[in-house]
mmCIF file of C-alpha atoms in Angstrom:
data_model
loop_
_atom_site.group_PDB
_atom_site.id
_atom_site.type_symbol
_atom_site.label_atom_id
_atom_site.label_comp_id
_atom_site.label_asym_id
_atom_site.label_seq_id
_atom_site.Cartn_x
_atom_site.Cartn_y
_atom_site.Cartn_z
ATOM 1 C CA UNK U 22 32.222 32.601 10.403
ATOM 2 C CA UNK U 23 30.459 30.478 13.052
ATOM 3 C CA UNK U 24 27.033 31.385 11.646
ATOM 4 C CA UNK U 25 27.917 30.448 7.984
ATOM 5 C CA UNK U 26 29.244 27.070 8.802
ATOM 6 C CA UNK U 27 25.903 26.408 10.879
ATOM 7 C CA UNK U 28 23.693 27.119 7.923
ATOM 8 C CA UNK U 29 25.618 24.755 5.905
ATOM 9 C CA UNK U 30 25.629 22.273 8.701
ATOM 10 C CA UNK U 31 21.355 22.704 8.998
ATOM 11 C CA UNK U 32 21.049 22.293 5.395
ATOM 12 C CA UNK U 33 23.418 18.637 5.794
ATOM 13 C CA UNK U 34 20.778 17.481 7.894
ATOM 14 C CA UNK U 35 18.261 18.332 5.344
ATOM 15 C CA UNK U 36 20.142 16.251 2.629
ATOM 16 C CA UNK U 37 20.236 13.779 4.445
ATOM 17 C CA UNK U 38 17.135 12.954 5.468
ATOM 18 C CA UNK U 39 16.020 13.611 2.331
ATOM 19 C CA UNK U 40 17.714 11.650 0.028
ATOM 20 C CA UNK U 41 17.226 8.365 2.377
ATOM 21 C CA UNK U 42 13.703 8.352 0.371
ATOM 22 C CA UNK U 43 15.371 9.368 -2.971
ATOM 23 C CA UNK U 44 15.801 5.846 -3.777
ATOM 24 C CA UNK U 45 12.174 4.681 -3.091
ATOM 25 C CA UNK U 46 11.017 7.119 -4.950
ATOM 26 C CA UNK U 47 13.693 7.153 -8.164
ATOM 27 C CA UNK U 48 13.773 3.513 -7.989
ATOM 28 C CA UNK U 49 11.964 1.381 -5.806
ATOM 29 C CA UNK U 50 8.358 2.272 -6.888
ATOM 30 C CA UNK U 51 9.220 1.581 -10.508
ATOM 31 C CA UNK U 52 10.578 -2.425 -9.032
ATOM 32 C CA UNK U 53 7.576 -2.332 -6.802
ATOM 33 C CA UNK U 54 5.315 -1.670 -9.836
ATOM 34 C CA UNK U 55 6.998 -3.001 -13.054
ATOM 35 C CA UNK U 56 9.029 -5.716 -11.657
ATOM 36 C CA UNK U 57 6.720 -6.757 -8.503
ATOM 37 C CA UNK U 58 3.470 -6.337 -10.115
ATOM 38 C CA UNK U 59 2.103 -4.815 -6.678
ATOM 39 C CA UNK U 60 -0.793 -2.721 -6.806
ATOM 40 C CA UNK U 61 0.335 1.188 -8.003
ATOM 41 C CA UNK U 62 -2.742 1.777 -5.536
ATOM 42 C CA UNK U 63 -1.023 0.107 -2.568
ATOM 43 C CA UNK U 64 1.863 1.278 -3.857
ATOM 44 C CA UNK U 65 1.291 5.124 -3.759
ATOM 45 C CA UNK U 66 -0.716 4.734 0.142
ATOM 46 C CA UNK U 67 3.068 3.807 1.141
ATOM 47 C CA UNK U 68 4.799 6.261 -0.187
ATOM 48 C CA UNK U 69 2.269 8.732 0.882
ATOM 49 C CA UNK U 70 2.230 7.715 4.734
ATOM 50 C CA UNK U 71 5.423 9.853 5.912
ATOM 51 C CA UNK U 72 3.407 12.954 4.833
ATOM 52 C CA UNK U 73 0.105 11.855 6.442
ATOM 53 C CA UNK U 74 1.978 11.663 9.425
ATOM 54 C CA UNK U 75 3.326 14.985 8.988
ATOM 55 C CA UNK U 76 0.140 16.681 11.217
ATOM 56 C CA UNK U 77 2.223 15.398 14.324
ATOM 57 C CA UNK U 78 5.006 17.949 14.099
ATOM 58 C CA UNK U 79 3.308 20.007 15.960
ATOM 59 C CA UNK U 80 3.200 17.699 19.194
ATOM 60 C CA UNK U 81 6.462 16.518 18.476
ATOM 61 C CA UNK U 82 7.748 19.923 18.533
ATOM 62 C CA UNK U 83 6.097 21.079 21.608
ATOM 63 C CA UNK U 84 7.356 17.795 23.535
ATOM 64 C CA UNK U 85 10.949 18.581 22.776
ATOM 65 C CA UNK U 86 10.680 22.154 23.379
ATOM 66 C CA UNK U 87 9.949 20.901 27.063
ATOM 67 C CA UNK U 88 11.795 17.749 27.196
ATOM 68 C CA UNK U 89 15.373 18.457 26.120
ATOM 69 C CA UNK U 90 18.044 16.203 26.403
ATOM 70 C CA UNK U 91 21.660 16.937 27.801
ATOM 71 C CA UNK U 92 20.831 20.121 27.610
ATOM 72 C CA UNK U 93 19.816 20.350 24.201
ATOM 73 C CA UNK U 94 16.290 20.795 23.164
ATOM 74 C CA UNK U 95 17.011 19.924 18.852
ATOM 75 C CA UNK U 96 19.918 17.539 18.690
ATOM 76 C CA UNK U 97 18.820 14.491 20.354
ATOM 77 C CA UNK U 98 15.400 14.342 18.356
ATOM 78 C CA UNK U 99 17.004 14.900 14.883
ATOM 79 C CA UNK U 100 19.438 11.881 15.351
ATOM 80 C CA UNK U 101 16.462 10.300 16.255
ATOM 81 C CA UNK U 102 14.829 11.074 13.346
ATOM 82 C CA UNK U 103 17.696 10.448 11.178
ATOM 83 C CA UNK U 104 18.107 6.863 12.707
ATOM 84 C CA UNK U 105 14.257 6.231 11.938
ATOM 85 C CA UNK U 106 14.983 7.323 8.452
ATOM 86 C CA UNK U 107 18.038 4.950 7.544
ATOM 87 C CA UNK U 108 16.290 2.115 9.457
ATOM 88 C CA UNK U 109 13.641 2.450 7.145
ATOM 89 C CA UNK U 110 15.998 3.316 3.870
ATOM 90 C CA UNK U 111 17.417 -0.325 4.544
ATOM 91 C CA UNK U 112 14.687 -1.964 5.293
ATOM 92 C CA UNK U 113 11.770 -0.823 2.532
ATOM 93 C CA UNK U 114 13.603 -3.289 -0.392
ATOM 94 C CA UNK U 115 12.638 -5.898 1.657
ATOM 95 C CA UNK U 116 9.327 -4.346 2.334
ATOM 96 C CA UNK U 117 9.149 -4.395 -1.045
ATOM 97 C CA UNK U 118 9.984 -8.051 -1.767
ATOM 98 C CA UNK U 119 7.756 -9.211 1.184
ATOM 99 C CA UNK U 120 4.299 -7.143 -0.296
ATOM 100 C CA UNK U 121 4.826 -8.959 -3.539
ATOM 101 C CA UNK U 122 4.792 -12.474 -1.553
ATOM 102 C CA UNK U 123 1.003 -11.371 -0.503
ATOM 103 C CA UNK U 124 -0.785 -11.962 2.589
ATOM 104 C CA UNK U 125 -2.123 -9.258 5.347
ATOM 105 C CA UNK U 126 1.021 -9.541 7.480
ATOM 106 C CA UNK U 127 3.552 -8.803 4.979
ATOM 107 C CA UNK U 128 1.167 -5.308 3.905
ATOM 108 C CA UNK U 129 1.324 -4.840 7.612
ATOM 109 C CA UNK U 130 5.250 -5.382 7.914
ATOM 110 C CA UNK U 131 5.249 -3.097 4.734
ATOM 111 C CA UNK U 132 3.546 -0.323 6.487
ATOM 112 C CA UNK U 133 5.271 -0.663 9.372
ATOM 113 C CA UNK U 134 9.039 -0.281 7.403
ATOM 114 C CA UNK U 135 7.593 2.641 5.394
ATOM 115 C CA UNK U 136 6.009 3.893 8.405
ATOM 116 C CA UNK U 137 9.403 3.959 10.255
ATOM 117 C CA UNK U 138 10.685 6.780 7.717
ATOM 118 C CA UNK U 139 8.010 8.597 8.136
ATOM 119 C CA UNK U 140 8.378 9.321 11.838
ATOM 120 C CA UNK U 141 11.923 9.327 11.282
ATOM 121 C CA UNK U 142 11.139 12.074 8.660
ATOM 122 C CA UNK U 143 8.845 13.773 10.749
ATOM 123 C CA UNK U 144 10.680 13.848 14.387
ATOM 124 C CA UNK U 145 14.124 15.384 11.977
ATOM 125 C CA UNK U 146 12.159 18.057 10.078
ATOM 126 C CA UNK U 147 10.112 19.381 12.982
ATOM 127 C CA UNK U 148 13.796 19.809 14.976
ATOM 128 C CA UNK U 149 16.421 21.375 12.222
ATOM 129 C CA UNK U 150 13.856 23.854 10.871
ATOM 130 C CA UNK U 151 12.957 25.061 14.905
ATOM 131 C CA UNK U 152 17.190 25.349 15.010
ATOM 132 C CA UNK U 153 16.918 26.977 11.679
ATOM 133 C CA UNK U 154 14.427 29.632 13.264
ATOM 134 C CA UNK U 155 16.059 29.713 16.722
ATOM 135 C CA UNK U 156 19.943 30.472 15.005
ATOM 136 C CA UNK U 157 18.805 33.477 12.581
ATOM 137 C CA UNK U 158 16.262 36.262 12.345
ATOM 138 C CA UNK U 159 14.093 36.134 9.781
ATOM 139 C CA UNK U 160 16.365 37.394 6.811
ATOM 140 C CA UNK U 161 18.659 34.891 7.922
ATOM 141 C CA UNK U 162 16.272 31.863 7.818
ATOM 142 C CA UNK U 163 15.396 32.460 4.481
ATOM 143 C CA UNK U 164 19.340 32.435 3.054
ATOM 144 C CA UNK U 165 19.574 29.393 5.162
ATOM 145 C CA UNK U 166 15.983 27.689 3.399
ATOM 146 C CA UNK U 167 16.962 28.630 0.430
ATOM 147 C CA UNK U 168 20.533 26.911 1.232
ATOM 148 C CA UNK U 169 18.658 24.119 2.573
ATOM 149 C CA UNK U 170 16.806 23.280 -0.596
ATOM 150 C CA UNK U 171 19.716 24.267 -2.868
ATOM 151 C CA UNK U 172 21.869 21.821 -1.601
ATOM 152 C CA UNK U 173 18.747 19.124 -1.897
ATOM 153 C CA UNK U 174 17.951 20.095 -5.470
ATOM 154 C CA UNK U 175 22.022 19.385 -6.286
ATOM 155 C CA UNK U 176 22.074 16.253 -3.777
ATOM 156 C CA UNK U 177 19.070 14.308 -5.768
ATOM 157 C CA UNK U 178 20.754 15.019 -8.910
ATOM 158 C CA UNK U 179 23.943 13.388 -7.862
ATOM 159 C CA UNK U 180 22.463 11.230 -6.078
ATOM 160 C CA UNK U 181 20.650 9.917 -9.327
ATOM 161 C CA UNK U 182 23.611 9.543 -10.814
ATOM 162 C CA UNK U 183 24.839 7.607 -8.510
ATOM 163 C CA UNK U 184 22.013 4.871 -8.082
ATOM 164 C CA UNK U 185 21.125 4.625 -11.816
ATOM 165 C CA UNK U 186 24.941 3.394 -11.828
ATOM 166 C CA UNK U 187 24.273 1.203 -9.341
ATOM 167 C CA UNK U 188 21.342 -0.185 -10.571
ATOM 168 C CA UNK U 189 22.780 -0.920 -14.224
ATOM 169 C CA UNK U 190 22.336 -3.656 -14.963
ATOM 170 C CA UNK U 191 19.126 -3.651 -12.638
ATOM 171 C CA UNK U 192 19.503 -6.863 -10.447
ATOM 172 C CA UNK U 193 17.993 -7.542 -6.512
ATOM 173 C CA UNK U 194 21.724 -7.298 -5.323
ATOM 174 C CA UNK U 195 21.759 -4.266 -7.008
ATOM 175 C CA UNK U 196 18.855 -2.756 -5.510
ATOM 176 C CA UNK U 197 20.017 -3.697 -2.343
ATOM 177 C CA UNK U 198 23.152 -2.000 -2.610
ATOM 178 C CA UNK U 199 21.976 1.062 -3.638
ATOM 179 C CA UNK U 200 20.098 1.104 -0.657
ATOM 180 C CA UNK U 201 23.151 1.057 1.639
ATOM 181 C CA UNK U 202 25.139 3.294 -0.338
ATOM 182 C CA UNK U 203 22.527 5.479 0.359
ATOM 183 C CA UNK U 204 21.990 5.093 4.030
ATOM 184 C CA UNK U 205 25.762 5.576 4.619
ATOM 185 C CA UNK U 206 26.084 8.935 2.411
ATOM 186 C CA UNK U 207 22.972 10.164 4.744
ATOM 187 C CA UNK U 208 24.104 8.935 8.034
ATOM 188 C CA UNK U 209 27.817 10.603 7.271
ATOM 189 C CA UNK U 210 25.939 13.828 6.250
ATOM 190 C CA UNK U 211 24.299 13.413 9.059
ATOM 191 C CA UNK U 212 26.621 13.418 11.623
ATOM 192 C CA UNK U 213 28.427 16.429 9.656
ATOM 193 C CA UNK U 214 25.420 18.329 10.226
ATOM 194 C CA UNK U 215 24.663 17.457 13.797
ATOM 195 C CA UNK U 216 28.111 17.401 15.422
ATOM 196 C CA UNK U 217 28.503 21.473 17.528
ATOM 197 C CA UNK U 218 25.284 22.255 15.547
ATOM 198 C CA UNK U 219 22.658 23.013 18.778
ATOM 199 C CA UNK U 220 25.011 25.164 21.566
ATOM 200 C CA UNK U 221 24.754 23.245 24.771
ATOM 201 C CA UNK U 222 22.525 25.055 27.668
ATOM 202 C CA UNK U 223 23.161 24.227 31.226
ATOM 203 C CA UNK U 224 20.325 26.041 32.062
ATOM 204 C CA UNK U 225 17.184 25.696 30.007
ATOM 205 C CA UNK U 226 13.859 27.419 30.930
ATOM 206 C CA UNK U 227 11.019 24.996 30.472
ATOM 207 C CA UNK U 228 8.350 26.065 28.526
ATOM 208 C CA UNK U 229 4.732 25.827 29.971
ATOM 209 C CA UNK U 230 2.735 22.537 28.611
ATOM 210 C CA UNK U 231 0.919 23.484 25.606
ATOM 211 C CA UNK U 232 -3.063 22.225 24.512
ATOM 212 C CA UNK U 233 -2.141 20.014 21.363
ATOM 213 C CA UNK U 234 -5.751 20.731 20.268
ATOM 214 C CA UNK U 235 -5.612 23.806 20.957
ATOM 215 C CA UNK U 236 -2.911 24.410 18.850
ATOM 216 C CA UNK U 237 -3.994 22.091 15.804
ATOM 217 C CA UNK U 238 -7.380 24.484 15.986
ATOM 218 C CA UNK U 239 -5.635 28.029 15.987
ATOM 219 C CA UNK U 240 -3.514 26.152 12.600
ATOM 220 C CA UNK U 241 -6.834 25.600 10.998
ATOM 221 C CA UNK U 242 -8.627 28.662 11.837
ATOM 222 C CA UNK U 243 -5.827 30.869 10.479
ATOM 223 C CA UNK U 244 -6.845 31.398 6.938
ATOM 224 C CA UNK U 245 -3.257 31.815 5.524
ATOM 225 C CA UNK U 246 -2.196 28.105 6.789
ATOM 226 C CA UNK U 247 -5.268 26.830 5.968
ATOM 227 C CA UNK U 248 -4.581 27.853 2.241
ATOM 228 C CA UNK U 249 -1.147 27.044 2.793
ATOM 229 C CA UNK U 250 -1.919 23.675 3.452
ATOM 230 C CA UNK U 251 -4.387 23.236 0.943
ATOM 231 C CA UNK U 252 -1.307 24.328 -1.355
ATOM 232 C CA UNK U 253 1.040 21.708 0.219
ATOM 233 C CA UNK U 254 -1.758 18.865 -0.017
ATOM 234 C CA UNK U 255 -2.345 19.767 -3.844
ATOM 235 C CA UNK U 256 1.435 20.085 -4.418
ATOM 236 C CA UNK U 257 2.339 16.536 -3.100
ATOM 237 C CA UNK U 258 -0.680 14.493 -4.649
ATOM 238 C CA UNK U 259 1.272 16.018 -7.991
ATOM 239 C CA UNK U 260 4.854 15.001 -7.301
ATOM 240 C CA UNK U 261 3.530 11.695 -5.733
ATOM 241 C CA UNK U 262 1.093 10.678 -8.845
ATOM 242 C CA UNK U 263 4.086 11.929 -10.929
ATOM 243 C CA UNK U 264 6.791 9.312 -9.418
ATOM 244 C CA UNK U 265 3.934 6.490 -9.547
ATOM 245 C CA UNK U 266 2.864 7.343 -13.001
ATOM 246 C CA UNK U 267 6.235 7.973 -14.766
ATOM 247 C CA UNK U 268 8.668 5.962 -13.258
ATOM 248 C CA UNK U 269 7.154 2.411 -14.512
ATOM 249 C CA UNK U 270 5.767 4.234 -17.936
ATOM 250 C CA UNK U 271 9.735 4.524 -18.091
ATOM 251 C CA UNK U 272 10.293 1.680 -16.796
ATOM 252 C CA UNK U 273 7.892 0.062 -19.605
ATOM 253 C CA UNK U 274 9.164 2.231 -22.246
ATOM 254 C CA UNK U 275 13.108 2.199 -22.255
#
């Protein structure tokens, strides 16, 4: 029974995370663009910087594998990462409304909000999926993937439901509130998911320091990632150039 509850706890985490950029993406680019006038250019750099950062799971990983904390080597850096994420969930509407003042230190705030998600993002991915492949073999950590992006598939479609009743009639107060209602339906997922996820070692062997480089250059010289990633790269610029593209045609057209 343990094991059962634990997948659904992993996949929580996933949810949450997730859906703390739901909004941006349902919502926010279409303000940004339609409402805002800000460049769709500028626009779709921010949105892509959490997955540019994405190369740095791999030292992120390897420094919690031999720094844990209270004896746990996952927890600690997924509330982390879930913190970065609803820090930046609150705080990218008024990214939003700052960019479309102008001027090179609101672009620079703007990155810097956006930015926060995306090491939020980042430092939370990197840790549930290691607990994901530390808890099962590897029949089990595809049930609890598949689980994982089940219950994200289901979450985005409530969760759309949700904002666009929010958001209509679409006013700032609005769009602010959606933003909280988010962030607190992600950090109470959250904690569901984290709370007796990670069993508590008092003993935990330290692994051996690992060459970061190294590591980056074994990814890339193993064909299969390579085309893996080449996949992943291709796969994003879609769903990205679909949210910038359709969302303000929408916007535009309803």
């Amino acid at each position: 029974m343990q094991r059962p509850v634990k997948r659904v706890q992993v996949a929580l985490i996933h949810v949450a995370v997730s859906i703390t950029i739901f909004p941006v993406e349902s919502t926010l680019n279409r303000v940004m663009i339609n409402e805002l006038a800000i460049s769709a250019l500028l626009v779709g750099a921010l949105l892509a910087l959490p997955y540019l950062f994405s190369p740095v799971q791999v030292a992120i990983g390897a420094f919690a594998d031999r720094n844990p904390i209270f004896g746990l080597r996952r927890t600690p850096y997924i509330v982390i990462g879930l913190t970065l994420c609803l820090a930046g969930c609150l705080l990218a509407p008024y990214a939003a409304f700052s960019l479309a003042e102008g001027g090179t230190l609101n672009i620079l705030l703007a990155v810097l909000m956006f930015g926060l998600w995306g090491t939020g993002f980042n430092f939370a991915t990197v840790s549930y999926f290691s607990i994901a492949s530390e808890l099962w073999d590897e029949q089990g950590r595809s049930t609890t993937i598949a689980l994982m992006f089940l219950l994200m598939i289901a979450s985005f479609i409530a969760m759309a439901s949700v904002i666009g009743r929010i958001v209509d009639p679409y006013t700032t107060e609005a769009l602010f509130r959606a933003f909280r209602v988010t962030a607190a339906i992600a950090f109470v997922l959250g904690i569901l998911g984290v709370i007796g996820l990670e069993p508590r070692r008092d003993q935990i062997v330290v692994r051996e320091p690992v060459n970061i480089l190294d590591t980056y250059r074994a990814l890339f010289n193993n064909r299969v990632a390579r085309q893996f990633f080449i996949y992943l790269l291709i796969l994003l610029v879609a769903l990205l150039g679909n949210d910038i593209f359709i969302e303000p045609y929408g916007a535009a057209a309803f």
